[in-house]
Coordinates of C-alpha atoms in Angstrom, one line a residue:
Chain W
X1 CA 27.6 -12.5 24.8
X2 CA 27.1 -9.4 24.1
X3 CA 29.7 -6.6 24.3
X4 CA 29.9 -2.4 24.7
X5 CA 32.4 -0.7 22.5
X6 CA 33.4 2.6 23.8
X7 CA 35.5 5.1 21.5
X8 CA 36.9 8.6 22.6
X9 CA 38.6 9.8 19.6
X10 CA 37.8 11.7 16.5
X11 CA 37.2 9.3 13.6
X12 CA 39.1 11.8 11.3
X13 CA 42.1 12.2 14.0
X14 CA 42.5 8.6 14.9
X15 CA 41.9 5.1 13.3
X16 CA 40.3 4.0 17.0
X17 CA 36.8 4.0 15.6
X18 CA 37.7 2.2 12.3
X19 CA 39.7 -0.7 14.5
X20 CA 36.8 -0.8 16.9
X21 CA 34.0 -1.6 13.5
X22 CA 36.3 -3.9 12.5
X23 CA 36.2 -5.9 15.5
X24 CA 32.5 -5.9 16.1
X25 CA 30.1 -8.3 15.6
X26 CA 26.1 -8.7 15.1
X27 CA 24.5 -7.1 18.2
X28 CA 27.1 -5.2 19.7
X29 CA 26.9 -1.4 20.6
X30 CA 29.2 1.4 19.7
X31 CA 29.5 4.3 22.8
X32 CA 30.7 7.2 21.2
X33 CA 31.8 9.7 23.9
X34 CA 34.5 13.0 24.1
X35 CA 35.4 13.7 20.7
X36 CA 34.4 10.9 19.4
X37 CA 30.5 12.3 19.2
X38 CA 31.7 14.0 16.0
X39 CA 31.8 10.6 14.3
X40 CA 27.8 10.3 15.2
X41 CA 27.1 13.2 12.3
X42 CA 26.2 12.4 9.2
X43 CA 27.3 14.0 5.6
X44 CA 31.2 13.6 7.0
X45 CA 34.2 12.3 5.6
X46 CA 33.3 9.1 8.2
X47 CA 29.4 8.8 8.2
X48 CA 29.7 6.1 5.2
X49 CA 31.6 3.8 7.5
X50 CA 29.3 4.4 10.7
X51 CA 26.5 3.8 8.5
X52 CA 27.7 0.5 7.5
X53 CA 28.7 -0.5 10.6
X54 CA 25.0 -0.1 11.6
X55 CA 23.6 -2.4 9.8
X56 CA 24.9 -5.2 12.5
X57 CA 25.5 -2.9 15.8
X58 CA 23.2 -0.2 17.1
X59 CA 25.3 3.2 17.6
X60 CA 24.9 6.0 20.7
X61 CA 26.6 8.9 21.6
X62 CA 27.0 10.7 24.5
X63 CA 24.6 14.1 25.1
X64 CA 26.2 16.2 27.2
X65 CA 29.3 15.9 25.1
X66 CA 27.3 16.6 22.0
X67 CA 25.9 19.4 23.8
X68 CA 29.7 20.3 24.8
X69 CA 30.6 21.0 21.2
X70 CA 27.7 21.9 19.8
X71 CA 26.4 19.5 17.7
X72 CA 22.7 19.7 17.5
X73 CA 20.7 16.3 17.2
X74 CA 19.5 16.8 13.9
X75 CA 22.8 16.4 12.7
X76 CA 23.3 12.8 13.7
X77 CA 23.2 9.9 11.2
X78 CA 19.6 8.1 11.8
X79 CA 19.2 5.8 13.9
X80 CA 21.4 7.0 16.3
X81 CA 20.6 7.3 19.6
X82 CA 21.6 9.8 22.7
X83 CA 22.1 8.5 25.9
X84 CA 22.6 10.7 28.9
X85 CA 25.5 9.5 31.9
X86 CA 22.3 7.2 33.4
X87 CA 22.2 5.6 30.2
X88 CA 26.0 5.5 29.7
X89 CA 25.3 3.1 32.8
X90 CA 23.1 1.4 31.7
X91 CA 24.7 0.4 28.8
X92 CA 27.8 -0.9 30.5
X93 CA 25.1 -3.0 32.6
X94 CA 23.3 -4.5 30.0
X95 CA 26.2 -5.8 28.3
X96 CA 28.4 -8.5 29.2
X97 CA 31.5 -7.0 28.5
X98 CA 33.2 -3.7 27.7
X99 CA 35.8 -2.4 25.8
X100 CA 37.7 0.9 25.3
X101 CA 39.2 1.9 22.1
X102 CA 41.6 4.2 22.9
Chain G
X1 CA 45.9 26.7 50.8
X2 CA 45.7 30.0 52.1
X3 CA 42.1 32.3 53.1
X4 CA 40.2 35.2 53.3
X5 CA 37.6 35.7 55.5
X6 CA 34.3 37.3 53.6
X7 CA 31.1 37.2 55.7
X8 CA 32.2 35.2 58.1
X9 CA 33.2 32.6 55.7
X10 CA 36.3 31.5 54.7
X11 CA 37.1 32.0 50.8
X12 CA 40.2 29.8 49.1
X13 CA 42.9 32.2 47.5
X14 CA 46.1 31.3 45.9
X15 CA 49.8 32.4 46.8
X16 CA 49.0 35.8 45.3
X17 CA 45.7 36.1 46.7
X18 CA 43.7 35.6 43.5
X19 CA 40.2 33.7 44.5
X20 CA 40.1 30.4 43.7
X21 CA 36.7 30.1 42.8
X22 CA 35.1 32.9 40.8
X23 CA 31.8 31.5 42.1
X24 CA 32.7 32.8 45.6
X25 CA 33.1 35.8 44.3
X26 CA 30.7 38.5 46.3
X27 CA 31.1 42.4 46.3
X28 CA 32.5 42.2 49.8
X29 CA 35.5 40.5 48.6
X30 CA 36.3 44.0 46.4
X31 CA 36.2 45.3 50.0
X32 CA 38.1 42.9 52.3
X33 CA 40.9 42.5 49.7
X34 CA 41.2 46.7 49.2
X35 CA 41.3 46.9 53.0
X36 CA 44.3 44.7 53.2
X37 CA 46.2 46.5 51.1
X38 CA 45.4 50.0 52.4
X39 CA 43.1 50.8 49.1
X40 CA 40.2 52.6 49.3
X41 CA 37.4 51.7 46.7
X42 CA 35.1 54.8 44.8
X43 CA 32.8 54.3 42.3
X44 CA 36.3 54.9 40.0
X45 CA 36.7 52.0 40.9
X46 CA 33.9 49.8 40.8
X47 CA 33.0 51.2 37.4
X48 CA 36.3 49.2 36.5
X49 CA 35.7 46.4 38.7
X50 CA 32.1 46.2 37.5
X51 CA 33.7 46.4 33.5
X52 CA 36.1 43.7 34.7
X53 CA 33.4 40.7 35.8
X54 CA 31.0 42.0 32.8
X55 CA 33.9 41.1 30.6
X56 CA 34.9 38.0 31.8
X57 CA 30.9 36.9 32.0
X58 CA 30.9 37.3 28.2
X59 CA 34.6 35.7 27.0
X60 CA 35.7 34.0 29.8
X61 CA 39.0 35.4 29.8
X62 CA 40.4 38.5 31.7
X63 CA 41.5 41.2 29.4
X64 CA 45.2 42.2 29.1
X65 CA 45.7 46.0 30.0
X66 CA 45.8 47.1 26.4
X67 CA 42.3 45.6 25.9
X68 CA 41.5 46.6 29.1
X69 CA 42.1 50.0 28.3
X70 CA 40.6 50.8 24.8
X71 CA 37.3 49.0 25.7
X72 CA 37.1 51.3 29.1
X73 CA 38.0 54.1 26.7
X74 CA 35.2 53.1 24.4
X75 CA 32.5 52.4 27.0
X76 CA 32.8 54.8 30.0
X77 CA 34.4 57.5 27.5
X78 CA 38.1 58.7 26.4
X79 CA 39.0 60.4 29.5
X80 CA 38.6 57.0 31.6
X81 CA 40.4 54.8 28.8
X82 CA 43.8 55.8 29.4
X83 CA 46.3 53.8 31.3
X84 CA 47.3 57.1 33.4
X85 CA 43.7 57.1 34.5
X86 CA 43.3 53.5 35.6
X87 CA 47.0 53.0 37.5
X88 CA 46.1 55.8 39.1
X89 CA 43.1 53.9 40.4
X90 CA 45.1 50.9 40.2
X91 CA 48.9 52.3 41.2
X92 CA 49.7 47.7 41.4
X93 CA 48.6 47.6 37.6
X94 CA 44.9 47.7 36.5
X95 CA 45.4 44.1 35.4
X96 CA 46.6 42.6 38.5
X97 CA 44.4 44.6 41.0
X98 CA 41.6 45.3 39.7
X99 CA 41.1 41.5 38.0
X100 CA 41.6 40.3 41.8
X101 CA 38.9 42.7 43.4
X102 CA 36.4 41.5 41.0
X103 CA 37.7 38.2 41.7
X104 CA 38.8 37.1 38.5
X105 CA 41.7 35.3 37.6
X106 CA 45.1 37.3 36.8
X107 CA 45.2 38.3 32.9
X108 CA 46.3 36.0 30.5
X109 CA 49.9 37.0 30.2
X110 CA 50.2 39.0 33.3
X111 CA 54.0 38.5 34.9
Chain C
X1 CA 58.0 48.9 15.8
X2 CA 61.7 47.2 15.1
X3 CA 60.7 43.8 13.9
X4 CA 57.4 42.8 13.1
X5 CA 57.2 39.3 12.4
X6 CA 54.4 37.1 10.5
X7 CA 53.1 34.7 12.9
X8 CA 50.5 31.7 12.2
X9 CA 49.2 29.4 14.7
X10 CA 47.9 26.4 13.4
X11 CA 45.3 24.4 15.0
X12 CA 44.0 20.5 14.1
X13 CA 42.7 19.7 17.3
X14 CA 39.1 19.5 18.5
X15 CA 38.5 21.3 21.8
X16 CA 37.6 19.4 25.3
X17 CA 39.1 16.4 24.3
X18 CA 42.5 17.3 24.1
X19 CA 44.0 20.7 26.0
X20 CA 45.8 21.9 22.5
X21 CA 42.7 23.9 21.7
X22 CA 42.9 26.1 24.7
X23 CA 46.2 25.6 25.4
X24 CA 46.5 27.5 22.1
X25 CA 44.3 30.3 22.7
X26 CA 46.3 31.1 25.7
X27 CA 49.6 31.3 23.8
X28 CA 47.6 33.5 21.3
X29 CA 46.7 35.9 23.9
X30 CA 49.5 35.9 25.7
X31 CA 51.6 36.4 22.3
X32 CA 49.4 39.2 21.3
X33 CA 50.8 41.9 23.5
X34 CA 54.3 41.7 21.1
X35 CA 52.4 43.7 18.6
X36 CA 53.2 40.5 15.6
X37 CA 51.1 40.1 12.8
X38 CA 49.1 37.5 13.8
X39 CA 46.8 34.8 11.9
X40 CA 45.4 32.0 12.8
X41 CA 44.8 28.9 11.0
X42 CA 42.2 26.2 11.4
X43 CA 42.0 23.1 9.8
X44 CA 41.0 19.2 10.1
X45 CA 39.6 18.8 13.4
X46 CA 41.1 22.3 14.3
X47 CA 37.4 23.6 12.7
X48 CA 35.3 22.1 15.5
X49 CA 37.1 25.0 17.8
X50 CA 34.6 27.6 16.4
X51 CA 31.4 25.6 16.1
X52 CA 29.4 27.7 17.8
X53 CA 26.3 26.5 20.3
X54 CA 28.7 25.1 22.4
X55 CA 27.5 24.4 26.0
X56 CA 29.9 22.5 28.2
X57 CA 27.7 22.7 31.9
X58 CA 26.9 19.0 31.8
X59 CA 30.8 18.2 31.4
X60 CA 32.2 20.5 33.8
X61 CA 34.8 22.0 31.8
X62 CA 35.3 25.3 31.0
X63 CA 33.5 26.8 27.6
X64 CA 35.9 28.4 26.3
X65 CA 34.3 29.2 22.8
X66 CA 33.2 33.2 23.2
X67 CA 37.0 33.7 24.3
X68 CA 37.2 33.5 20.3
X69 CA 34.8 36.4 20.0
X70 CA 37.4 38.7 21.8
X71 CA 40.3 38.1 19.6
X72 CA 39.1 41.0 17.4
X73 CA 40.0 43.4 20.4
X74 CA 43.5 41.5 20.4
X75 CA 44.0 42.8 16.8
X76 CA 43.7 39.1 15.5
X77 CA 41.2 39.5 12.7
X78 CA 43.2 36.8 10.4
X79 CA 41.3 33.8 10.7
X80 CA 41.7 31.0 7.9
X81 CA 39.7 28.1 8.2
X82 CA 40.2 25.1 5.3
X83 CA 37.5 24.6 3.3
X84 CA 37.9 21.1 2.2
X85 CA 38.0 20.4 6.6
X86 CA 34.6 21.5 7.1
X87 CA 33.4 19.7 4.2
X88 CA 35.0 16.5 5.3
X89 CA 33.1 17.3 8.9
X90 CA 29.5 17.8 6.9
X91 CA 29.8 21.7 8.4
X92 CA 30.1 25.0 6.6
X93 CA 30.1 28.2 7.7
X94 CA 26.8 29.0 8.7
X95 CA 27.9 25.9 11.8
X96 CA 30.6 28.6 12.8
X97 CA 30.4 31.3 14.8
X98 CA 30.3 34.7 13.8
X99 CA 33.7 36.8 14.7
X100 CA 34.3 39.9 13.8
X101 CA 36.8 43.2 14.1
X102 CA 36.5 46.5 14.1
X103 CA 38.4 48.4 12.2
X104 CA 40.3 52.0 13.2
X105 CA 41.1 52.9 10.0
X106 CA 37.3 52.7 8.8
X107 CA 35.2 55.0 11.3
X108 CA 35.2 51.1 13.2
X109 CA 33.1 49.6 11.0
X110 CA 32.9 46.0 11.7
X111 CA 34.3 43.4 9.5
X112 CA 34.3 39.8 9.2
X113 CA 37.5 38.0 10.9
X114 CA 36.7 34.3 9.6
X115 CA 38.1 33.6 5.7
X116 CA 37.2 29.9 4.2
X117 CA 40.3 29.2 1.9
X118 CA 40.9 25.7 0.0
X119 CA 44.0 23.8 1.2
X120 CA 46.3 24.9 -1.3
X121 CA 45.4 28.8 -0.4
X122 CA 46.2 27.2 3.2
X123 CA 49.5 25.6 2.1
X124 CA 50.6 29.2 0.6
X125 CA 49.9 31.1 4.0
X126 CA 51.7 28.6 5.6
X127 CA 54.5 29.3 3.1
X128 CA 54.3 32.9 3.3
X129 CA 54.2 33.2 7.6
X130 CA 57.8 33.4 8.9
X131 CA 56.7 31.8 12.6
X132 CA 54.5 28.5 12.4
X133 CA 53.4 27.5 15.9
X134 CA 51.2 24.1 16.0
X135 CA 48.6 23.1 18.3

């Protein structure tokens, strides 16, 4: 089984992103979308936990909600990767199951 | 929701005849709209209009008249940036009219 | 001008996500033309308002970030945003955009509107506006 995680809220706003890496396990994927694509950048009060979290779940945000708020892609922790709305489809396909974090 | 008729096509306004889409915006609007309400447009009045969309193309916001007024003032020259001058091109408020020839929303803050 | 009062909005939210961010702006314009003293403070998430770069076509909302770039002809040139809030969001100032005034008084030379203060400077404008409004 594997499972899509999707989270809409700021990471320094809300605890919906910290809930969501508690509750994941080995080969899941974390969808960051809306505000949440601030919680893709690294050097922030949050990064340390994203980058932990990757060590067992691969991470992708959103583009065009990146774009939105103008968060260039150099700013992103590595290894994380932008998907555009196909791949926002994709993602929900290729997993078993999803779940919102809201 | 009521229309105006542009070109032959019909153009979505709201109850106080605002466009509803800035996108349909076209200089004939300017015209059809000052026709209805018995206005004639100069080039007075489509230096404003002109000011008006250039404005709103840059902050995305319609100026209030006070804004309105010292930026005229401070591109077109002090004797056009003066609120005698524009309500006399405008006599329903350079805010309210002008903002709905160029097809922009009404001011922020305009009762 | 009979009573002049000290206003501060104060804005935590990120925009898009949430309406507060332009739902503030809006007040802000709108409250401008009552000739108040008028700042405006940014801090936690409230700093991602003035990133600057934003592009929202592929969202299909409205950008409203260079509506921020006309508050300087609103006479709003008191813009505060918390230092240890951009730090927490790996940004500084150089992510911001640049807003300015011009000033009358000064043959309008134009001036910087944006002030980083630390959160204690913050807590002491707060403590010094008579009107807080929260966004």
């Amino acid at each position: 089984m594997s499972m899509l995680h999707i989270v809409n809220k700021s990471a320094l706003d809300r605890n919906s992103l910290e809930a969501c890496v508690n509750h994941t396990i080995k080969g899941a994927t974390i969808l960051m979308i809306e505000d949440a694509v601030y919680s893709a950048m690294k050097n922030t009060a949050s990064s340390s936990m994203v980058e932990g979290a990757m060590k067992d779940v691969s991470v992708a945000v959103l583009g065009p909600d990146l774009k939105a708020r103008g968060i260039s892609e150099e700013k992103l922790i590595d290894g994380v990767t932008v998907v555009d709305y196909a791949g926002f489809v994709e993602l929900t396909t290729k997993n078993d199951t999803v779940q919102s974090w809201l | 929701m009521a229309t105006i008729e542009v070109n032959g096509k019909q153009l979505e306004v709201d109850e106080e005849g605002y466009l509803a889409d800035l996108n349909d915006w076209v200089p004939e609007v300017a015209e059809v709209m000052s026709k209805a309400e018995d206005a004639e447009l100069t080039d007075a009045h489509w230096e404003v209009i002109n000011f008006l969309r250039e404005y709103y193309e840059e902050y995305q916001i319609a100026p209030a008249v006070r804004v309105l007024t010292k930026a005229i003032g401070k591109k077109l020259g002090k004797d056009k940036g003066n609120s005698k001058y524009l309500y006399e091109l405008f006599p329903y408020g350079p805010g309210k009219q002008a903002c709905k020839y160029a097809g922009l929303p009404k001011p922020t803050g305009c009762v | 001008m009979a009573d002049v009062k000290k206003f501060l909005y104060v804005n935590r939210k990120a925009p898009y996500g949430t309406i507060y961010a332009w739902e503030s702006l809006e007040v802000v314009l709108i409250g401008a033309a009552f000739d108040q003293d008028v700042a405006l403070a940014f801090i936690d998430d409230g700093v991602y308002q003035l990133v600057k770069g934003q592009d929202t076509k592929e969202i299909g909302m409205k950008n409203f970030s260079p509506t921020y770039s006309a508050l300087g002809d609103y006479d709003i040139n008191k813009i505060y945003v918390e230092k240890e809030s951009l730090e927490a969001r790996g940004l500084t100032i150089d992510d911001l955009q640049h807003l300015v005034w011009e000033d009358e008084d000064d043959d309008w030379a134009e001036k910087d509107s944006i002030k980083i203060v630390t959160a204690s400077e913050m807590a002491e404008i707060m403590d010094q506006s008579e009107v807080v409004l929260s966004f």
